[in-house]
PDB file of C-alpha atoms in Angstrom:
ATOM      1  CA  UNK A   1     -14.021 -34.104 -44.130  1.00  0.00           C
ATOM      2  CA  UNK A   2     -10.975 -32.071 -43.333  1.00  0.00           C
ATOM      3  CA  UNK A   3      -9.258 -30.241 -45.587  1.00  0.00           C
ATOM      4  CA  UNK A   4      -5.762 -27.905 -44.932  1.00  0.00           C
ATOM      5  CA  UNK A   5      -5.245 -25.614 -47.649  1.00  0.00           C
ATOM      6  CA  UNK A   6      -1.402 -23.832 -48.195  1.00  0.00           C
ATOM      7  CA  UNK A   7      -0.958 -20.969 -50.428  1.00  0.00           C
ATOM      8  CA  UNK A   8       0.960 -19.903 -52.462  1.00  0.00           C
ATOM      9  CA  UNK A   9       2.343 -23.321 -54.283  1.00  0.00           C
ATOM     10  CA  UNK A  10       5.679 -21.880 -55.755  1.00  0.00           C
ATOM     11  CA  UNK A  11       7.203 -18.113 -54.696  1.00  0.00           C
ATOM     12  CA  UNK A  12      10.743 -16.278 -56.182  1.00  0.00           C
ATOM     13  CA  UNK A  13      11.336 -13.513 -54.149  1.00  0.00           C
ATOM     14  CA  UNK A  14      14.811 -11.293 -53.964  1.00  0.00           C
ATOM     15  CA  UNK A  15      17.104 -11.147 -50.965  1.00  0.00           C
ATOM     16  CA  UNK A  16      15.884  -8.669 -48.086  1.00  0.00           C
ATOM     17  CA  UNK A  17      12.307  -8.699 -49.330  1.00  0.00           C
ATOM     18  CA  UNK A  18       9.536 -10.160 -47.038  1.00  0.00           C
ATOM     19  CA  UNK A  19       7.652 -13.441 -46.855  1.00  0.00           C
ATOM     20  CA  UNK A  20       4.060 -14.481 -46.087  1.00  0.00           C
ATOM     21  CA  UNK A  21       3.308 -18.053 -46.299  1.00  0.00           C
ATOM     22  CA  UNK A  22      -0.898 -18.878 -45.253  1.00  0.00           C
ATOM     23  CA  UNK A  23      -2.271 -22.102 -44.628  1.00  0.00           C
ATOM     24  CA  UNK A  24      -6.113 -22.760 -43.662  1.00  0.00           C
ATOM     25  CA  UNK A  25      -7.738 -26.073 -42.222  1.00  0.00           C
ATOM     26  CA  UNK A  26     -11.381 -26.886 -42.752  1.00  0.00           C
ATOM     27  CA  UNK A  27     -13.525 -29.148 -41.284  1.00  0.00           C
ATOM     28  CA  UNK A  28     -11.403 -29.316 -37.290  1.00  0.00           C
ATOM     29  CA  UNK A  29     -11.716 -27.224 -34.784  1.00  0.00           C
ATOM     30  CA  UNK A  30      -8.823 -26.638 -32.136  1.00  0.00           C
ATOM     31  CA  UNK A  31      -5.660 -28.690 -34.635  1.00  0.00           C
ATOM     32  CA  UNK A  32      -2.209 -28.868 -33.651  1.00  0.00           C
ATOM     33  CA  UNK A  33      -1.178 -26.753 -36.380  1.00  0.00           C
ATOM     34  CA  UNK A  34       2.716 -27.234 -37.393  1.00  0.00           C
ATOM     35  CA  UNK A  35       5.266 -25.165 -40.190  1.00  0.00           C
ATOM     36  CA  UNK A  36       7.694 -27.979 -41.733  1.00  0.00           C
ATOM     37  CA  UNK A  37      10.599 -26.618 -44.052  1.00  0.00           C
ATOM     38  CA  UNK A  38      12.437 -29.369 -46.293  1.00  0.00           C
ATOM     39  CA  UNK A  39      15.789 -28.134 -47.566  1.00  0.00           C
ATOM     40  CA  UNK A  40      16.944 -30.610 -50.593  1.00  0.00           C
ATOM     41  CA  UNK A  41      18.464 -34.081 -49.689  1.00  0.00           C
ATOM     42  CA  UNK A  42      17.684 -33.469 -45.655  1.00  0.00           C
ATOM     43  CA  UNK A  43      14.913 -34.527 -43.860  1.00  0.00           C
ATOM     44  CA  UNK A  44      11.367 -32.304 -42.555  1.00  0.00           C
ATOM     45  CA  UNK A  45      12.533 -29.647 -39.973  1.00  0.00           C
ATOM     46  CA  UNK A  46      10.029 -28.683 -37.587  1.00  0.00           C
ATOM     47  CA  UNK A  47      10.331 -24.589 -37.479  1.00  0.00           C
ATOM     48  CA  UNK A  48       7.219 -23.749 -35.744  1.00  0.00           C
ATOM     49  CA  UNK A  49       4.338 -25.120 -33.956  1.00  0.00           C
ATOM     50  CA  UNK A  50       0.955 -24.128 -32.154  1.00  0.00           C
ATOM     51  CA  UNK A  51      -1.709 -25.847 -30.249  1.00  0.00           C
ATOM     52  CA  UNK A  52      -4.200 -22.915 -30.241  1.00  0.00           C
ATOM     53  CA  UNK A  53      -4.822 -19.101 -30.996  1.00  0.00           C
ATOM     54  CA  UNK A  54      -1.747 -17.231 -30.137  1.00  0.00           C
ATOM     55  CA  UNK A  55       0.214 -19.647 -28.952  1.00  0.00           C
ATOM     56  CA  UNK A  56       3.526 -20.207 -30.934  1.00  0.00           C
ATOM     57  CA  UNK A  57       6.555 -22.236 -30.180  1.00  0.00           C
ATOM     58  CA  UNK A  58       9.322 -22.199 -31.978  1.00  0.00           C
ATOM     59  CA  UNK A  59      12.154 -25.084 -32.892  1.00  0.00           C
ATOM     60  CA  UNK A  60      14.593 -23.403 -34.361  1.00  0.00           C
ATOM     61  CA  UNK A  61      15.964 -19.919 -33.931  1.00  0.00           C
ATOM     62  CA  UNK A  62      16.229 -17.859 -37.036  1.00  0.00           C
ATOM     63  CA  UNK A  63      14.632 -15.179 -39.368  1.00  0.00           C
ATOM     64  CA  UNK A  64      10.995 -16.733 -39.521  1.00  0.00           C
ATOM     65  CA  UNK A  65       8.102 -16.203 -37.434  1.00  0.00           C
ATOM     66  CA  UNK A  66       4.908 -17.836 -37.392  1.00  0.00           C
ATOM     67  CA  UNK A  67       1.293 -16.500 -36.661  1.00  0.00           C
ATOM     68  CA  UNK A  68      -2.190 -18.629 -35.222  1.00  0.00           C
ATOM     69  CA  UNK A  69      -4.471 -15.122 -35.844  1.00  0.00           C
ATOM     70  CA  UNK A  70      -7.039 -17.370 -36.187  1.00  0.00           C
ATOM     71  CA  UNK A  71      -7.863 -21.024 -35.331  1.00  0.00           C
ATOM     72  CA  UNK A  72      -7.543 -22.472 -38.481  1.00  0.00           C
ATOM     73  CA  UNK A  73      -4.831 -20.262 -39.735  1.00  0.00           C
ATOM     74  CA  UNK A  74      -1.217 -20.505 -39.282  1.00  0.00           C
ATOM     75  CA  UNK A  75       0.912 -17.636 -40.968  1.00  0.00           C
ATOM     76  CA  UNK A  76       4.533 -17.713 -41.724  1.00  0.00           C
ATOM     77  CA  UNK A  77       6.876 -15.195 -42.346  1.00  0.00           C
ATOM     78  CA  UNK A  78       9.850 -12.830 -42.471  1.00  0.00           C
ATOM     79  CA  UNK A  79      10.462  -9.562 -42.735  1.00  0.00           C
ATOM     80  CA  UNK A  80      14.037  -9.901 -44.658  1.00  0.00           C
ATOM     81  CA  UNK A  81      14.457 -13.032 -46.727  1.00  0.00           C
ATOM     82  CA  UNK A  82      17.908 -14.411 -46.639  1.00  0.00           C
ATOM     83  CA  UNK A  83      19.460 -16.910 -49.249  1.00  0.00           C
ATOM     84  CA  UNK A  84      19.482 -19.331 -46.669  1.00  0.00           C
ATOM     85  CA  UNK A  85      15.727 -19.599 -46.494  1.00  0.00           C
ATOM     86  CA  UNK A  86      15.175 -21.290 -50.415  1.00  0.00           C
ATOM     87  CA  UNK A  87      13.163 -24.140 -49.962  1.00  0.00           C
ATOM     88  CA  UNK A  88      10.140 -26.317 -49.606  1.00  0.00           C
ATOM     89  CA  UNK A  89       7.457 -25.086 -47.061  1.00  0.00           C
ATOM     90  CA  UNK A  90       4.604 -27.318 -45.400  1.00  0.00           C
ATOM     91  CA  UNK A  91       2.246 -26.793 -43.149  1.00  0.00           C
ATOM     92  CA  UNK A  92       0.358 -29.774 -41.313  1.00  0.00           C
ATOM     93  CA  UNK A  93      -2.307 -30.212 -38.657  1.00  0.00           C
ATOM     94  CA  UNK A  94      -3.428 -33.198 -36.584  1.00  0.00           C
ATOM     95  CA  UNK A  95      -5.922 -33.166 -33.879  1.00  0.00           C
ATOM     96  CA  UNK A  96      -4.577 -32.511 -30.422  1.00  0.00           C
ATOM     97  CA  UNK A  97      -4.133 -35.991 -29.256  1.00  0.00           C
ATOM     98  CA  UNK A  98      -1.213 -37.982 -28.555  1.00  0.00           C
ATOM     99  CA  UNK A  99      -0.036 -40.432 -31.600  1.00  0.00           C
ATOM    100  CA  UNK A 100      -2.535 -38.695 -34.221  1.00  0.00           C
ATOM    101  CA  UNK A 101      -1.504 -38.639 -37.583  1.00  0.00           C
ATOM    102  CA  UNK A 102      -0.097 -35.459 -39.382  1.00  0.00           C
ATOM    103  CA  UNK A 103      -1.583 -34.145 -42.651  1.00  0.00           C
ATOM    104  CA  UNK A 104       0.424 -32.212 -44.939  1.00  0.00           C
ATOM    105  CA  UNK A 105      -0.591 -29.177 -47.201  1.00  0.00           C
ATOM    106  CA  UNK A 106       0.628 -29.335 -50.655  1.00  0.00           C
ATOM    107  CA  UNK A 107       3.446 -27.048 -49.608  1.00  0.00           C
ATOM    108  CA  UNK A 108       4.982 -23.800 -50.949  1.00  0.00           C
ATOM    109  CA  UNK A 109       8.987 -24.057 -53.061  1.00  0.00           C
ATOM    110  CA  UNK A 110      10.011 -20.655 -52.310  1.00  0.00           C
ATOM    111  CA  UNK A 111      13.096 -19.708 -54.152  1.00  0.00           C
ATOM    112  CA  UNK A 112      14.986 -16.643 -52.483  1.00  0.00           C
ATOM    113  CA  UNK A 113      17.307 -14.867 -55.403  1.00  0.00           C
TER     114      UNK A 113
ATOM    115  CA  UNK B   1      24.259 -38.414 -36.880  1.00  0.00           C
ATOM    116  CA  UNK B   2      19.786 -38.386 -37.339  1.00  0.00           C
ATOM    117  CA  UNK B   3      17.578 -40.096 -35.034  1.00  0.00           C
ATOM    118  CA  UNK B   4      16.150 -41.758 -37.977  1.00  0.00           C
ATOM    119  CA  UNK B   5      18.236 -43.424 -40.659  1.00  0.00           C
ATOM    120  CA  UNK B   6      16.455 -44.819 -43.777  1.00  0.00           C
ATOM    121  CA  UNK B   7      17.954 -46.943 -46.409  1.00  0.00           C
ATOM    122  CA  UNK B   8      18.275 -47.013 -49.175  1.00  0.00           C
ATOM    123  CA  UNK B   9      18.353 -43.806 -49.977  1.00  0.00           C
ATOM    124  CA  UNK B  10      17.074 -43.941 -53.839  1.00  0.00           C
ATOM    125  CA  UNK B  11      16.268 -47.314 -55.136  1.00  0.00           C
ATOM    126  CA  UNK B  12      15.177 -47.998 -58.876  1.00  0.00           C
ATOM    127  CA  UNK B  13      13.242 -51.009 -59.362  1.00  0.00           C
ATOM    128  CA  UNK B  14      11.057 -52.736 -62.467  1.00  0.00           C
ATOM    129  CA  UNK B  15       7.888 -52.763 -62.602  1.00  0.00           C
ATOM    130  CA  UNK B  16       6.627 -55.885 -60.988  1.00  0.00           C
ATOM    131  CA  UNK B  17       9.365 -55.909 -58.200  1.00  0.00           C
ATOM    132  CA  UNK B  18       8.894 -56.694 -54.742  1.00  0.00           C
ATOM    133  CA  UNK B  19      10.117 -53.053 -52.685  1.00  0.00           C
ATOM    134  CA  UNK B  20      11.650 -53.292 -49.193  1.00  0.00           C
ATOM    135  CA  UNK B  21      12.905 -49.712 -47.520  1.00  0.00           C
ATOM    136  CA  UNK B  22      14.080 -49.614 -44.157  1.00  0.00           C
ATOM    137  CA  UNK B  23      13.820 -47.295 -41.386  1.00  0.00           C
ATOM    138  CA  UNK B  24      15.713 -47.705 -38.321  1.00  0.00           C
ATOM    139  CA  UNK B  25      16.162 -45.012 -35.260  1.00  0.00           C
ATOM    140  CA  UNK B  26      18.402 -44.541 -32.011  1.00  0.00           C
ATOM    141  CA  UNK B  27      15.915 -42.974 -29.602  1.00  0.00           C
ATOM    142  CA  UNK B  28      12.671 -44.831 -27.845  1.00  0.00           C
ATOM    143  CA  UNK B  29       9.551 -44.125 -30.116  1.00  0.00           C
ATOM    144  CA  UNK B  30       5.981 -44.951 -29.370  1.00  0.00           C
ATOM    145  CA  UNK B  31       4.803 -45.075 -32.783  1.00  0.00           C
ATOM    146  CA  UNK B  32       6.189 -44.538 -36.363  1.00  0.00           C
ATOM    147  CA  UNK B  33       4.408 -43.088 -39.272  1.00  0.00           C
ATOM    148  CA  UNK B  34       5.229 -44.004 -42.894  1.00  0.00           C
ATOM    149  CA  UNK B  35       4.639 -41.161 -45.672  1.00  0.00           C
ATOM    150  CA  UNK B  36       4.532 -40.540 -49.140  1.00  0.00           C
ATOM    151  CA  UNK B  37       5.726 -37.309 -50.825  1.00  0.00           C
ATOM    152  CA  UNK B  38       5.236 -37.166 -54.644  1.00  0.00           C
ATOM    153  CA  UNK B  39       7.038 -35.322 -57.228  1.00  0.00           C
ATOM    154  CA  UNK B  40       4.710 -32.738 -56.706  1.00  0.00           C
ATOM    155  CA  UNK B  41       6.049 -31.992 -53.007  1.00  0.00           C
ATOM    156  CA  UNK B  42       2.687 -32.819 -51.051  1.00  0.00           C
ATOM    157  CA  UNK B  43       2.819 -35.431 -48.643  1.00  0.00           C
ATOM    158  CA  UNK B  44       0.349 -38.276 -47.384  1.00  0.00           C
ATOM    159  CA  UNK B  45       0.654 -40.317 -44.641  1.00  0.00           C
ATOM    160  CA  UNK B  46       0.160 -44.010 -45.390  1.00  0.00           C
ATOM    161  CA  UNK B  47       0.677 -45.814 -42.269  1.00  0.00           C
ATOM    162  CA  UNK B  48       0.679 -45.250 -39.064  1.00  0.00           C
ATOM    163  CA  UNK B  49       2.168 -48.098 -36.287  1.00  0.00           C
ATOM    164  CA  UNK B  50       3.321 -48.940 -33.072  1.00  0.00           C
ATOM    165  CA  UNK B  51       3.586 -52.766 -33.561  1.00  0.00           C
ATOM    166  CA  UNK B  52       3.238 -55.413 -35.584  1.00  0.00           C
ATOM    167  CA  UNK B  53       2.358 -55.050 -38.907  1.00  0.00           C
ATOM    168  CA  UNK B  54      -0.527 -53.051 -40.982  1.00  0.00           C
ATOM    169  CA  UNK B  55      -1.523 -53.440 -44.673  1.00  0.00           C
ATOM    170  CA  UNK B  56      -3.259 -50.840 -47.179  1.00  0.00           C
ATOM    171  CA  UNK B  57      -3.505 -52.546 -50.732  1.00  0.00           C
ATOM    172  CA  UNK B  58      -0.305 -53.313 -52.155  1.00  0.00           C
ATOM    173  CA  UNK B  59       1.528 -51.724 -49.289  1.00  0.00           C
ATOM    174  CA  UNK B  60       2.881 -53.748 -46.091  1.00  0.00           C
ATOM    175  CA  UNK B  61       4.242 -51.421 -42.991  1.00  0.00           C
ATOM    176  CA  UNK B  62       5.960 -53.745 -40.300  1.00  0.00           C
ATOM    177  CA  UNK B  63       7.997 -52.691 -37.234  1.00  0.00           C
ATOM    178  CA  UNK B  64       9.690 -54.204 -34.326  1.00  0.00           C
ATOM    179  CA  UNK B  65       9.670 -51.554 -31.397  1.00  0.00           C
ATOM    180  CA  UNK B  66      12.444 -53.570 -29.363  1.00  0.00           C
ATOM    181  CA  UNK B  67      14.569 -53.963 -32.362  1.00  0.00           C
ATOM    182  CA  UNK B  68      13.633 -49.959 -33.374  1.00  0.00           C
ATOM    183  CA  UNK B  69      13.068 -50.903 -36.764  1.00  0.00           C
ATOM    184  CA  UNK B  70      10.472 -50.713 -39.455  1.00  0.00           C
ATOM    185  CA  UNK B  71       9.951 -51.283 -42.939  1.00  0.00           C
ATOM    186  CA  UNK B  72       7.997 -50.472 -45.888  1.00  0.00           C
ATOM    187  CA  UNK B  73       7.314 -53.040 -48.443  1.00  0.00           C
ATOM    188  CA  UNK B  74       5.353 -52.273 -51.930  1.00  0.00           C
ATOM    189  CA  UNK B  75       4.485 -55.841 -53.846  1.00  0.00           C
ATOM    190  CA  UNK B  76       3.942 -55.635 -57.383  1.00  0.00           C
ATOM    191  CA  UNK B  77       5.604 -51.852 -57.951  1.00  0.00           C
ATOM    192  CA  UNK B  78       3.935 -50.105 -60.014  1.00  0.00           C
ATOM    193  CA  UNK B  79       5.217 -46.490 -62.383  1.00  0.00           C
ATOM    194  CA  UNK B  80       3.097 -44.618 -59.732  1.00  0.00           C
ATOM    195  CA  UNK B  81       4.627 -46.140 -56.488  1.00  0.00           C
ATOM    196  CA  UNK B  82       7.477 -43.761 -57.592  1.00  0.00           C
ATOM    197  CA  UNK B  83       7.905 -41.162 -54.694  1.00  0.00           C
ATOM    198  CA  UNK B  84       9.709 -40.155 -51.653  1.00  0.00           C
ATOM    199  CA  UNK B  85       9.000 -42.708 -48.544  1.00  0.00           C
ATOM    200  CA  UNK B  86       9.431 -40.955 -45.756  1.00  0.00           C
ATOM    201  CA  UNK B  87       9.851 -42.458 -41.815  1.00  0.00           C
ATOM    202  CA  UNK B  88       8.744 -40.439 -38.874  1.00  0.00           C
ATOM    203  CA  UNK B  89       9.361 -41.755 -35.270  1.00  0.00           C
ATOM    204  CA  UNK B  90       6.676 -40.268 -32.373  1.00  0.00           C
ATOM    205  CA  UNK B  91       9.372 -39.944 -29.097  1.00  0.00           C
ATOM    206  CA  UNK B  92       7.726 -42.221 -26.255  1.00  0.00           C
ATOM    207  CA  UNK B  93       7.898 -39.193 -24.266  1.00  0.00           C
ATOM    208  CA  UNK B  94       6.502 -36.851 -26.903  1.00  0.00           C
ATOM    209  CA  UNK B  95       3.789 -34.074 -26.386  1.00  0.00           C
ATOM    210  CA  UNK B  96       2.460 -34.369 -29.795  1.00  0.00           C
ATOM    211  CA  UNK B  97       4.105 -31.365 -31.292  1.00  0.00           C
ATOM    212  CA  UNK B  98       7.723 -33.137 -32.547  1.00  0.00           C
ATOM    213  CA  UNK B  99       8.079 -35.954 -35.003  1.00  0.00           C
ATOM    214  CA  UNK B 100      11.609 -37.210 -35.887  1.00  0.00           C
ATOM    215  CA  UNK B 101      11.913 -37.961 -39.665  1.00  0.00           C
ATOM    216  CA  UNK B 102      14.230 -39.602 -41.699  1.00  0.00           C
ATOM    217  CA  UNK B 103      15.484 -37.761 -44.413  1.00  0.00           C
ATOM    218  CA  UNK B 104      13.264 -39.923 -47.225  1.00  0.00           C
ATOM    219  CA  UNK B 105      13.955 -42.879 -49.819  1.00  0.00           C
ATOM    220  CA  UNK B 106      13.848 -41.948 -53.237  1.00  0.00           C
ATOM    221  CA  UNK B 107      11.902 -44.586 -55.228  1.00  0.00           C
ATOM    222  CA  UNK B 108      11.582 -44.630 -59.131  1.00  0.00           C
ATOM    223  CA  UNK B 109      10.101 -47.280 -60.199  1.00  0.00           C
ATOM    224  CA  UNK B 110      10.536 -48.421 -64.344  1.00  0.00           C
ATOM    225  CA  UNK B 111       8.187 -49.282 -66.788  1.00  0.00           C
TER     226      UNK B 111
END
């Protein structure tokens, strides 16, 4: 069965300092692999996306980037944290096929002080 | 104004009640899935459609593609049912890689 681990689950980190969000999926091969942020009270904003190794599209412009190093991994980050970025992380997968369901990692509240 | 408007957006209900949450959207979708976020912040997806109606246990997921609207109905709410239902609309033209979501119905549900 497939399984999409996202690490880690809570994160307070200063101002200007950087970020590295991981997220591994076992049991696919080849996943549409996505990075979700949900500020509080709005809906799931799509911030990055990738449908294989290296490839990375992104939805919205801003201090984030995302990494596919490997097939199964999607890595986000930032190398200066802004105030702005406080909230609730998720990554999800779903096989590359049109209409597939999405499943969510557990997600990571990162709180930027 | 979203794609995707839910309503309501938080809704307390006895135990025992019969649940209805909404979902209506403004742009062509193919499909629509249905999602569950607990206190805890992880999500699950319970339903996913593109007509008619589908039913998992207590919970009944019905939408009307011409009408674009859906809803979510729980019979016989239970103290656990209490989470954040959230709507997500696939765009008919849509690649796979873009979901539009409605920004969630808070349920608590009362002993």
């Amino acid at each position: 069965s497939q399984t999409i681990h996202q690490w880690p689950a809570t994160l307070v980190q200063p101002v200007g300092s950087p970020l590295s969000l991981e997220c591994t999926v076992e049991g696919t091969s080849n996943p549409n692999l996505y990075w979700y942020r949900q500020a509080a009270g709005r809906g799931l904003q799509l911030l990055f996306y990738s449908v294989g190794i290296g490839q990375i599209s992104s939805e919205v412009p801003q201090n984030l980037s995302a990494s596919r190093p490997q097939d199964r991994q999607f890595i986000l980050s930032s190398k200066k944290l802004l105030l702005s970025d406080s909230g609730f992380y998720l990554c999800a997968w779903s096989v590359q096929q049109y209409n597939s369901p999405l499943h969510f990692g557990n997600g990571t509240r990162l709180t930027v002080t | 104004k979203n794609e995707v408007e839910q309503s309501p957006q938080n809704l307390t209900a006895q135990e025992g009640e019969f649940i209805t949450i909404n979902c209506s959207y403004s742009v062509g979708i193919s499909a629509l899935h249905w999602l569950q976020q607990h206190p805890g912040g992880g999500i699950v997806s319970l339903f996913m459609l593109s007509s008619g109606k589908k039913k998992h246990g207590r919970l009944i997921a019905t939408i009307n593609i011409q009408e674009k609207h859906s809803s979510l109905h729980i019979t016989a709410s239970h103290p656990r049912d209490s989470a954040v239902y959230i709507c997500a609309g696939v765009p008919s033209s849509n690649t796979g890689n873009q979901f539009y979501f409605g920004t969630g119905t808070s349920l608590t549900v009362i002993p």
